[in-house]
Amino acid sequence: MLRSRKREATDLWREVVEVAIDGTYAERLDALLATLGERTGLPSRHLYLADEGSRRIHLERSVVIANAATAAAATSGQEGGAEAAGPTPQAELPRTDEERTQRVVRTAAGPMLATPLLVGDRYIGALLAGPVDESVPGAVREAAAEVAEPAAFVVDGARREEVQRRELADLRTRLETGRRLQGSALELDAFVSLLLDLARSATGSDAGFVAIVGDDGVPRLHAQTGLPDDFAPGLDLRPDTGIFDWAPAADGGALLLRDFEAVVERGVRSILAVPLFEGDRPVGIFALVNLTSGGQFDVEALDLLAAFAEQARLMLGNAQLFDRFVDGYLGTLRGLATALDARRPWTHGHHPIVTRIATAIAVELGLDQATVDAVRTAAEVHDVGMAGMAGEAWSTDVEHTSVATSLVEHLPLHPAVAPAIATHHEWYDGWGLPNGLRGDDIPIGGRIIGLAVVATELLAGDPLRAPYSLRQVVDELERRAGSQFDPRVVTAATRVLPGLDLDPMTED
Amino acid sequence: MELDQQDIDGVRVLRLAGDVDVSQSLAVRDAVGAAVEAGAPVVVDLGGVRFIDSSGIGILVTAHRRAPDAFAVAGAVEAVRRALELTRTDRILRLFDSVDEAVLAVKG
């Protein structure tokens, strides 16, 4: 008899270990719960695991068979056990002094037989099976205890592997983040897109978006991933009417979803929108979205989301700091340009007038707003390289463009700014300085500023030549069309010059 | 998602279980809204909830705003607490470990 019991126990060990040795973590746990069901005959089976340092055990996996007829279509448990065909037990249970003893416990899904999982002296959790009465038959208790013994070792091993797998995945994500960030420093939108992609894949979400709060206090989408085409159009993010409501800082400065209908219409199953705050000031929203059923976040995913959101917040803060630095730096260069203009009476107001003319031509040519702004910025400081030149040597004309370019090319400005400064002494026919570029090889900003500089100098005159009238300037520009200047730029200039205020005393 | 309710010491206790997300939010909003409108103190027991998203959190905060002294949340598991922290709503809501504590706090 004893021998037979021993053999049975050994067989059970073999059975449990064999069914639970292959497959994913979830599949292995499902196999264990299936064995528990076969042995005890109880339809509702749940694996709870103890967390280090916690006074609770959490529901790791559930299998609930609604009744014998649907047993074949058993609802396989999911982590945490929600999609079950029966009452759902609590996601967590308190740990007690009796946890090492097999006993009946009350749960939200009714009384269940709790059998401890022990590895040596170490309590790692419990197998719960039910429903049961207060008096559980001895055979059922025994069957559960027999399964629990090998199950403890299998669960313990599987869990360690799972923790290692998650740690590895986490490490890989961090390494990947670090490696990829080097290539996109300070490009804010590229950076947040990257963070969003990584957060989406690390948490297994379907989609996500990042909105950044603009100067007007309204968040706008700066990055999105995996969203359906019809998600973004018409998405209202305004604080007073939009889908999110910002709780005031006095209330903790939180972010609330206000317009359920808007997200339901967009096919959203679940959304977790994390507010990004700089002190008490909202600076953005980092949101992950699930469009299909079953999408939800566990603690590890939420930790990852928190880490990515924090990275995005830091980056937004840094970008704003850097913008302020760039503004301050450009302000210094504008001051230097003003000081250079003041050195001689005939150059007073040179930079502001060149800027007015160049900007008007850029607009007249139909350039996009960002390029117009780039031309304006380049014109404002185009001659600051003169500050580095000694005397009036011919080399000044050659080198000052390079010096000025070197003062701005390291800044994250529009890519048209530095080339415009570098080429404003090139000629359309290739006879200019410093590189003899010709035609459209000269960037449009350089072609525009080159003309604006000459027009400004002719209007101002110098000790050897009287100032030209506007008519004379226009005639001179037209004479040089095709040689020094791009004819299209000349045409635009002749259209805009008569309407401009070209008084050096006018403040911009 | 499951939802049931009972009265304990004159406090309406709503027990939610499963996932509280956009797909469930309208039902949850109706239930929580009706409980708060009824006038008695309300405790929402999240003990059986393993995941809550921004829509579910929005309902809890709205209920809190309507009845700041007569509304509390109990039994949030770690993943739910983490979601409340991430959205910074843990600073707004009155959170309690157990339903008993929450009932005691709101019954006045």
XYZ file of C-alpha atoms in Angstrom:
616
model
C 0.000 0.000 0.000
C 2.729 2.398 1.064
C 4.760 1.439 -1.967
C 1.811 2.081 -4.225
C 1.225 5.535 -2.668
C 4.893 6.336 -3.171
C 4.762 5.295 -6.787
C 1.616 7.396 -7.289
C 3.309 10.409 -5.774
C 6.346 9.920 -7.981
C 4.105 9.610 -11.023
C 2.366 12.816 -10.068
C 5.702 14.640 -9.743
C 6.671 13.391 -13.170
C 3.301 14.401 -14.604
C 3.358 17.899 -13.134
C 6.951 18.563 -14.124
C 6.454 17.170 -17.627
C 3.339 19.202 -18.392
C 4.773 22.324 -16.881
C 8.281 22.260 -18.272
C 7.553 23.489 -21.788
C 5.783 26.495 -23.202
C 5.459 30.067 -22.134
C 5.196 31.084 -18.513
C 1.409 31.391 -18.842
C 1.065 28.019 -20.570
C 3.055 26.318 -17.835
C 0.854 27.792 -15.127
C -2.251 26.806 -17.064
C -0.964 23.230 -17.259
C -0.525 23.173 -13.477
C -4.024 24.517 -12.860
C -5.406 21.944 -15.282
C -3.724 19.151 -13.292
C -5.114 20.624 -10.078
C -8.587 20.542 -11.607
C -8.255 16.956 -12.805
C -7.049 15.767 -9.417
C -9.524 17.655 -7.205
C -12.491 17.813 -9.568
C -12.959 21.489 -8.615
C -13.814 23.832 -11.517
C -12.442 27.142 -10.208
C -8.639 27.124 -9.791
C -6.381 30.045 -9.002
C -2.676 30.528 -8.425
C -1.715 33.271 -5.996
C 1.924 34.283 -5.563
C 3.645 36.080 -2.697
C 5.547 39.265 -3.454
C 8.748 39.973 -1.622
C 8.214 42.489 1.156
C 4.440 42.605 0.610
C 1.737 41.647 3.084
C -0.430 40.353 0.266
C -0.424 37.577 -2.277
C -1.540 38.442 -5.784
C -3.567 36.512 -8.335
C -1.125 35.327 -10.988
C -3.297 32.972 -13.026
C -6.876 31.664 -13.097
C -8.799 28.887 -14.779
C -12.545 28.721 -14.252
C -14.753 26.126 -15.903
C -18.346 27.377 -15.945
C -19.878 23.904 -15.941
C -19.235 20.433 -17.255
C -20.929 21.160 -20.584
C -18.564 24.003 -21.367
C -15.545 22.262 -19.929
C -14.175 21.575 -23.381
C -14.225 25.270 -24.134
C -12.526 26.089 -20.871
C -11.771 29.720 -20.490
C -8.059 29.691 -20.139
C -6.946 32.088 -17.471
C -5.166 35.291 -18.142
C -2.716 36.881 -15.815
C -4.744 38.146 -12.908
C -7.640 36.038 -14.073
C -10.390 38.262 -15.439
C -11.833 36.599 -18.521
C -13.168 33.790 -16.429
C -16.533 32.114 -16.930
C -17.483 32.516 -13.311
C -17.104 34.789 -10.321
C -13.723 36.537 -10.165
C -11.788 36.323 -6.929
C -9.871 39.271 -5.555
C -6.742 40.371 -7.354
C -4.953 40.287 -3.998
C -5.428 38.473 -0.686
C -3.857 39.360 2.651
C -1.115 37.127 4.047
C -1.962 35.495 7.367
C -0.302 33.504 10.111
C -2.129 30.385 8.910
C -0.887 30.655 5.353
C 1.356 27.595 5.651
C -1.587 25.392 6.572
C -4.087 24.019 4.092
C -7.421 25.668 4.909
C -10.683 27.039 3.546
C -10.547 30.776 2.802
C -13.362 33.167 1.926
C -12.991 34.979 -1.378
C -15.214 37.185 -3.482
C -15.862 34.075 -5.591
C -16.956 32.048 -2.568
C -15.141 29.727 -0.130
C -12.082 27.977 -1.581
C -9.551 25.438 -0.466
C -6.179 27.161 -0.150
C -3.159 24.888 -0.319
C 0.199 26.514 0.430
C 3.065 26.335 -2.046
C 6.280 25.718 -0.118
C 9.784 25.365 -1.485
C 11.609 23.938 1.511
C 10.691 26.432 4.262
C 9.937 29.212 1.840
C 6.277 30.181 1.288
C 5.838 31.286 -2.323
C 2.042 31.417 -2.610
C -1.031 29.234 -2.703
C -3.230 27.199 -4.975
C -6.897 27.986 -4.479
C -9.601 25.629 -5.720
C -13.336 25.785 -5.300
C -16.108 26.087 -4.752
C -16.001 24.067 -1.520
C -18.011 23.761 1.672
C -16.492 24.277 5.073
C -16.000 20.506 5.284
C -13.829 19.563 2.356
C -13.585 15.806 1.744
C -10.248 14.368 2.809
C -9.571 13.008 -0.692
C -9.874 16.472 -2.209
C -7.569 18.000 0.429
C -5.054 15.222 -0.169
C -5.202 15.585 -3.966
C -4.599 19.334 -3.731
C -1.688 18.833 -1.322
C -0.110 16.271 -3.652
C -0.298 18.616 -6.625
C 0.981 21.550 -4.546
C 4.266 19.874 -3.658
C 5.708 19.509 -7.174
C 3.803 22.599 -8.336
C 5.721 24.748 -5.833
C 9.025 23.816 -7.456
C 7.715 24.272 -10.970
C 6.114 27.643 -10.184
C 9.201 28.837 -8.356
C 11.443 27.935 -11.296
C 9.060 29.327 -13.899
C 8.696 32.529 -11.939
C 12.449 32.994 -11.623
C 12.789 32.498 -15.362
C 9.987 34.968 -15.982
C 11.591 37.567 -13.706
C 14.909 37.063 -15.507
C 13.189 37.355 -18.878
C 11.508 40.593 -17.853
C 14.717 41.991 -16.398
C 16.520 41.133 -19.618
C 13.781 42.727 -21.712
C 13.900 45.790 -19.469
C 17.687 45.973 -19.758
C 17.469 45.581 -23.518
C 14.943 48.414 -23.666
C 17.170 50.675 -21.594
C 20.239 49.863 -23.698
C 18.267 50.432 -26.879
C 16.984 53.744 -25.520
C 20.500 54.906 -24.648
C 21.935 53.817 -27.972
C 19.227 55.367 -30.090
C 19.030 58.602 -28.134
C 22.596 59.532 -29.034
C 21.527 60.027 -32.621
C 18.578 62.254 -31.869
C 19.732 64.584 -29.104
C 17.761 67.822 -28.961
C 15.468 66.944 -31.824
C 12.438 67.019 -29.645
C 9.816 65.484 -31.887
C 12.181 62.736 -33.036
C 13.024 62.056 -29.413
C 9.457 61.820 -28.158
C 8.536 59.621 -31.138
C 11.357 57.314 -30.214
C 10.335 57.179 -26.551
C 6.757 56.521 -27.563
C 7.726 53.655 -29.881
C 9.867 52.099 -27.167
C 7.151 52.522 -24.521
C 4.578 50.989 -26.828
C 6.675 47.930 -27.576
C 7.924 47.515 -23.997
C 4.393 47.591 -22.560
C 2.765 45.649 -25.405
C 0.303 48.480 -26.102
C -1.427 48.907 -29.450
C -0.815 52.612 -29.886
C 0.069 55.859 -28.195
C 0.609 59.563 -28.548
C 2.511 62.432 -27.017
C 1.034 65.920 -26.878
C 3.130 68.913 -25.893
C 1.610 72.007 -24.325
C 2.293 75.061 -26.506
C 2.891 78.645 -25.418
C -0.870 79.192 -25.607
C -1.460 76.449 -23.021
C -3.027 74.050 -25.556
C -1.493 70.572 -25.954
C -0.879 69.457 -29.540
C 0.114 66.042 -30.887
C 3.855 65.855 -31.515
C 4.172 62.105 -31.871
C 1.849 59.199 -32.439
C 2.238 55.505 -33.084
C -0.198 52.799 -34.077
C -3.264 55.055 -34.005
C -5.976 54.585 -36.617
C -5.979 57.231 -39.376
C -9.181 58.779 -38.074
C -7.907 59.178 -34.500
C -6.040 62.482 -34.650
C -8.320 64.533 -36.958
C -10.750 66.508 -34.861
C -9.150 65.389 -31.587
C -9.791 68.252 -29.191
C -7.031 68.616 -26.611
C -7.947 72.104 -25.425
C -7.960 72.273 -21.615
C -11.417 73.876 -21.407
C -13.307 71.742 -23.930
C -11.101 68.807 -24.933
C -11.067 65.130 -24.047
C -8.770 65.776 -21.090
C -9.398 67.923 -18.073
C -6.389 69.242 -16.174
C -7.098 69.304 -12.488
C -5.712 72.533 -11.046
C -2.331 72.487 -9.346
C -4.095 73.076 -6.020
C -5.806 69.716 -6.570
C -2.507 67.975 -7.244
C -2.271 68.896 -10.918
C -3.675 65.681 -12.377
C -4.930 64.697 -15.810
C -8.455 63.344 -16.225
C -10.278 61.865 -19.170
C -13.415 63.990 -19.575
C -14.910 63.047 -22.930
C -15.540 59.278 -22.917
C -17.658 59.454 -26.037
C -14.763 60.932 -28.052
C -12.479 58.020 -27.197
C -15.217 55.408 -27.604
C -15.925 56.814 -31.086
C -12.266 56.358 -31.922
C -12.390 52.666 -31.110
C -10.345 52.941 -27.922
C -10.631 50.024 -25.516
C -8.415 51.486 -22.817
C -6.241 54.561 -22.488
C -3.722 55.547 -19.867
C -2.728 59.183 -20.191
C 0.147 60.326 -17.996
C 0.423 64.059 -17.347
C 3.899 65.556 -17.658
C 4.498 68.365 -15.186
C 7.384 70.779 -14.765
C 6.778 71.816 -11.169
C 3.118 72.868 -11.161
C 3.041 73.607 -14.880
C 1.608 70.998 -17.287
C 3.997 70.536 -20.211
C 2.618 67.486 -21.979
C 0.656 64.232 -22.115
C 2.195 60.791 -22.640
C -0.585 58.363 -23.495
C -0.709 54.668 -24.319
C -3.799 53.251 -25.974
C -5.224 49.762 -26.428
C -7.644 49.224 -29.253
C -8.273 45.501 -28.828
C -9.749 43.589 -25.951
C -7.518 42.200 -23.269
C -5.120 45.118 -23.415
C -4.177 46.256 -19.970
C -1.070 47.158 -18.005
C 0.488 45.192 -15.192
C 2.753 46.701 -12.554
C 5.897 46.125 -14.648
C 4.335 47.819 -17.679
C 3.229 50.747 -15.511
C 6.788 51.042 -14.145
C 8.127 51.163 -17.693
C 5.495 53.710 -18.678
C 6.509 55.839 -15.689
C 10.177 55.650 -16.753
C 9.416 56.650 -20.352
C 7.093 59.456 -19.284
C 9.804 60.763 -16.954
C 12.337 60.689 -19.810
C 9.907 62.631 -21.997
C 9.320 65.166 -19.209
C 13.045 65.679 -18.701
C 13.539 66.057 -22.442
C 10.748 68.635 -22.692
C 12.297 70.560 -19.811
C 15.749 70.372 -21.407
C 14.425 71.420 -24.798
C 12.717 74.440 -23.249
C 15.917 75.328 -21.396
C 17.890 74.941 -24.599
C 15.391 77.100 -26.512
C 15.879 79.799 -23.908
C 19.647 79.444 -24.252
C 19.414 79.739 -28.058
C 17.173 82.809 -27.746
C 19.668 84.376 -25.359
C 22.609 83.527 -27.604
C 20.902 84.956 -30.703
C 20.080 88.057 -28.672
C 23.777 88.469 -27.937
C 24.643 88.119 -31.639
C 21.965 90.713 -32.542
C 23.545 93.041 -29.973
C 26.929 92.459 -31.585
C 25.448 93.234 -35.025
C 23.967 96.495 -33.688
C 27.336 97.440 -32.205
C 29.047 96.773 -35.550
C 26.402 98.870 -37.377
C 27.113 101.771 -35.022
C 30.817 101.851 -35.846
C 30.276 103.991 -38.974
C 27.564 106.558 -39.696
C 26.676 105.034 -43.082
C 26.117 101.550 -41.625
C 23.641 102.636 -38.913
C 20.636 100.361 -39.077
C 22.288 98.085 -41.651
C 21.241 94.746 -40.105
C 17.600 95.718 -39.385
C 17.097 97.099 -42.934
C 18.706 94.067 -44.579
C 16.383 91.947 -42.398
C 13.251 93.884 -43.468
C 14.142 93.616 -47.150
C 15.221 89.962 -47.024
C 12.137 88.879 -45.074
C 9.787 90.713 -47.456
C 11.468 89.088 -50.480
C 11.247 85.633 -48.858
C 7.514 86.131 -48.289
C 7.052 87.476 -51.844
C 8.782 84.382 -53.236
C 6.247 82.216 -51.406
C 8.748 80.410 -49.163
C 7.232 78.432 -46.292
C 6.988 80.173 -42.930
C 9.848 78.208 -41.346
C 12.196 79.177 -44.189
C 11.043 82.795 -44.032
C 11.865 82.768 -40.307
C 15.255 81.210 -41.078
C 16.025 83.935 -43.641
C 15.033 86.573 -41.075
C 17.296 85.053 -38.398
C 20.232 84.790 -40.828
C 19.748 88.386 -42.007
C 19.667 89.700 -38.425
C 23.213 88.486 -37.781
C 24.692 87.988 -41.276
C 27.704 90.258 -40.745
C 28.604 89.530 -37.105
C 31.713 87.825 -38.487
C 33.079 91.328 -39.057
C 33.713 91.488 -35.299
C 36.489 88.966 -35.767
C 38.171 90.892 -38.630
C 41.081 93.286 -38.148
C 41.213 96.277 -40.476
C 39.779 96.571 -43.952
C 41.890 93.953 -45.763
C 40.307 92.203 -48.769
C 40.379 88.985 -46.786
C 37.680 90.501 -44.565
C 35.122 90.074 -47.324
C 36.219 86.477 -47.830
C 36.413 85.378 -44.228
C 33.659 87.227 -42.355
C 30.961 84.970 -43.744
C 32.796 81.907 -42.437
C 33.295 83.469 -39.031
C 29.611 84.446 -38.777
C 28.577 80.972 -39.910
C 30.768 79.369 -37.251
C 28.942 81.423 -34.599
C 25.549 79.873 -35.427
C 26.134 76.524 -37.110
C 26.383 74.597 -33.819
C 22.936 75.784 -32.727
C 19.810 73.689 -33.370
C 18.367 76.348 -35.686
C 16.523 75.808 -38.952
C 18.962 74.170 -41.399
C 18.650 77.150 -43.790
C 20.129 79.682 -41.347
C 23.851 78.877 -41.427
C 24.042 78.298 -45.242
C 22.267 81.622 -45.851
C 24.904 83.449 -43.829
C 27.751 81.472 -45.419
C 26.723 82.303 -49.006
C 25.466 85.885 -48.931
C 28.522 87.090 -50.883
C 28.213 84.482 -53.630
C 27.177 85.708 -57.096
C 24.519 84.090 -59.225
C 26.986 83.779 -62.144
C 29.670 82.088 -60.014
C 31.961 85.090 -59.552
C 31.245 85.582 -55.851
C 32.986 84.649 -52.605
C 34.099 82.572 -50.855
C 33.394 79.458 -52.950
C 32.311 80.693 -56.385
C 28.974 78.866 -56.182
C 26.558 79.576 -59.010
C 22.859 79.607 -59.778
C 20.653 77.449 -57.592
C 23.724 75.938 -55.921
C 23.611 79.076 -53.813
C 20.958 78.476 -51.109
C 17.901 80.701 -51.551
C 18.604 82.456 -48.242
C 22.085 83.447 -49.436
C 20.688 84.749 -52.747
C 18.062 86.841 -50.930
C 20.349 88.269 -48.247
C 23.083 89.018 -50.829
C 20.642 91.249 -52.738
C 19.239 92.811 -49.555
C 22.766 93.729 -48.435
C 23.579 95.493 -51.719
C 20.221 97.329 -51.772
C 20.791 98.500 -48.190
C 24.331 99.689 -48.925
C 23.244 101.577 -52.075
C 20.428 103.295 -50.157
C 22.795 104.277 -47.330
C 25.712 105.530 -49.469
C 29.217 105.858 -48.041
C 32.013 108.506 -47.922
C 32.813 107.915 -51.624
C 29.257 107.672 -53.018
C 26.006 109.489 -52.370
C 22.954 107.472 -51.288
C 20.878 106.092 -54.153
C 17.203 106.829 -54.483
C 14.813 103.875 -54.440
C 14.395 104.198 -58.236
C 18.183 104.105 -58.703
C 18.438 101.048 -56.415
C 15.781 99.176 -58.374
C 17.505 100.054 -61.673
C 20.837 98.853 -60.290
C 19.378 95.566 -59.051
C 17.764 94.949 -62.430
C 21.084 95.685 -64.159
C 22.752 93.017 -62.020
C 19.987 90.398 -62.530
C 21.547 87.222 -63.909
C 25.096 88.256 -62.993
C 25.275 89.068 -59.270
C 21.634 88.289 -58.483
C 19.049 85.608 -59.154
C 16.566 87.275 -61.568
C 13.599 85.843 -59.616
C 14.909 87.450 -56.425
C 15.372 90.747 -58.288
C 11.788 90.611 -59.553
C 10.495 89.967 -56.025
C 12.669 92.798 -54.652
C 11.391 95.319 -57.169
C 7.852 94.422 -56.106
C 8.366 94.742 -52.348
C 10.938 97.546 -51.985
C 8.550 100.457 -52.664
C 6.290 99.382 -49.825
C 8.979 98.965 -47.161
C 10.028 101.328 -44.393
C 13.756 101.703 -45.117
C 14.479 104.382 -42.547
C 17.431 103.260 -40.388
C 15.948 105.157 -37.454
C 12.776 103.038 -37.402
C 12.786 100.598 -34.541
C 11.816 97.008 -35.385
C -16.166 43.677 -15.375
C -18.487 42.949 -12.480
C -20.325 45.422 -10.314
C -22.336 44.842 -7.171
C -23.358 46.975 -4.277
C -24.385 46.759 -0.659
C -25.045 49.129 2.218
C -22.769 49.045 5.245
C -23.597 51.352 8.165
C -25.541 53.662 5.878
C -22.714 53.794 3.346
C -23.287 52.578 -0.216
C -20.370 50.269 -1.097
C -19.862 49.609 -4.823
C -17.635 46.662 -5.545
C -15.976 46.598 -8.942
C -14.075 43.619 -10.329
C -12.165 42.950 -13.534
C -10.911 45.706 -15.845
C -12.249 49.235 -15.565
C -11.497 50.738 -18.957
C -13.144 52.734 -21.737
C -15.271 49.771 -22.802
C -16.791 49.625 -19.303
C -16.658 53.267 -18.372
C -20.195 54.263 -19.303
C -21.690 51.527 -17.091
C -19.341 52.410 -14.244
C -20.121 56.103 -14.616
C -23.847 55.429 -14.427
C -23.503 53.247 -11.326
C -21.095 55.540 -9.455
C -23.024 58.627 -10.566
C -26.358 57.196 -9.364
C -24.841 56.194 -6.004
C -23.389 59.658 -5.418
C -26.599 61.391 -6.557
C -28.612 59.261 -4.084
C -27.076 61.299 -1.297
C -25.613 58.632 0.987
C -21.840 58.401 1.439
C -20.205 56.163 -1.191
C -17.205 53.839 -1.078
C -15.896 52.255 -4.267
C -14.170 48.950 -3.510
C -11.494 48.291 -6.137
C -10.311 45.064 -4.477
C -11.244 42.962 -7.512
C -9.939 45.413 -10.095
C -6.622 44.508 -11.636
C -6.471 47.337 -14.176
C -7.962 50.809 -14.338
C -7.389 53.304 -17.126
C -7.811 57.059 -17.478
C -11.532 56.734 -18.090
C -12.103 54.805 -14.858
C -9.864 57.162 -12.929
C -11.780 60.122 -14.383
C -15.046 58.716 -13.001
C -13.581 58.328 -9.512
C -12.239 61.886 -9.466
C -15.509 63.309 -10.798
C -17.390 61.495 -8.032
C -14.899 62.812 -5.483
C -15.400 66.359 -6.747
C -19.162 66.042 -6.408
C -19.002 64.728 -2.845
C -15.527 65.389 -1.468
C -16.445 64.454 2.112
C -18.706 61.531 1.306
C -16.697 59.563 -1.258
C -13.752 57.230 -0.819
C -11.901 54.494 -2.665
C -10.770 51.266 -1.025
C -8.617 48.228 -1.682
C -6.659 49.335 -4.745
C -4.136 46.635 -5.699
C -0.615 47.632 -6.648
C -1.203 47.969 -10.403
C -4.220 50.195 -9.736
C -2.340 52.293 -7.189
C 0.480 52.721 -9.691
C -1.977 53.962 -12.339
C -3.394 56.479 -9.818
C 0.134 57.658 -9.023
C 1.055 58.010 -12.701
C -1.987 60.195 -13.359
C -1.344 62.026 -10.056
C -4.908 61.350 -8.972
C -3.696 59.596 -5.813
C -3.223 63.130 -4.493
C -6.877 63.974 -5.061
C -8.765 60.820 -4.084
C -9.262 59.564 -0.541
C -7.679 56.112 -0.682
C -7.959 53.431 1.981
C -6.504 49.945 2.231
C -9.756 48.351 3.356
C -13.469 48.911 2.857
C -13.923 49.079 6.645
C -11.515 51.994 6.944
C -13.157 53.779 4.013
C -16.673 53.267 5.431
C -15.549 54.618 8.788
C -14.032 57.681 7.107
C -17.071 58.663 5.036
C -20.017 57.765 7.227
C -19.453 61.016 9.134
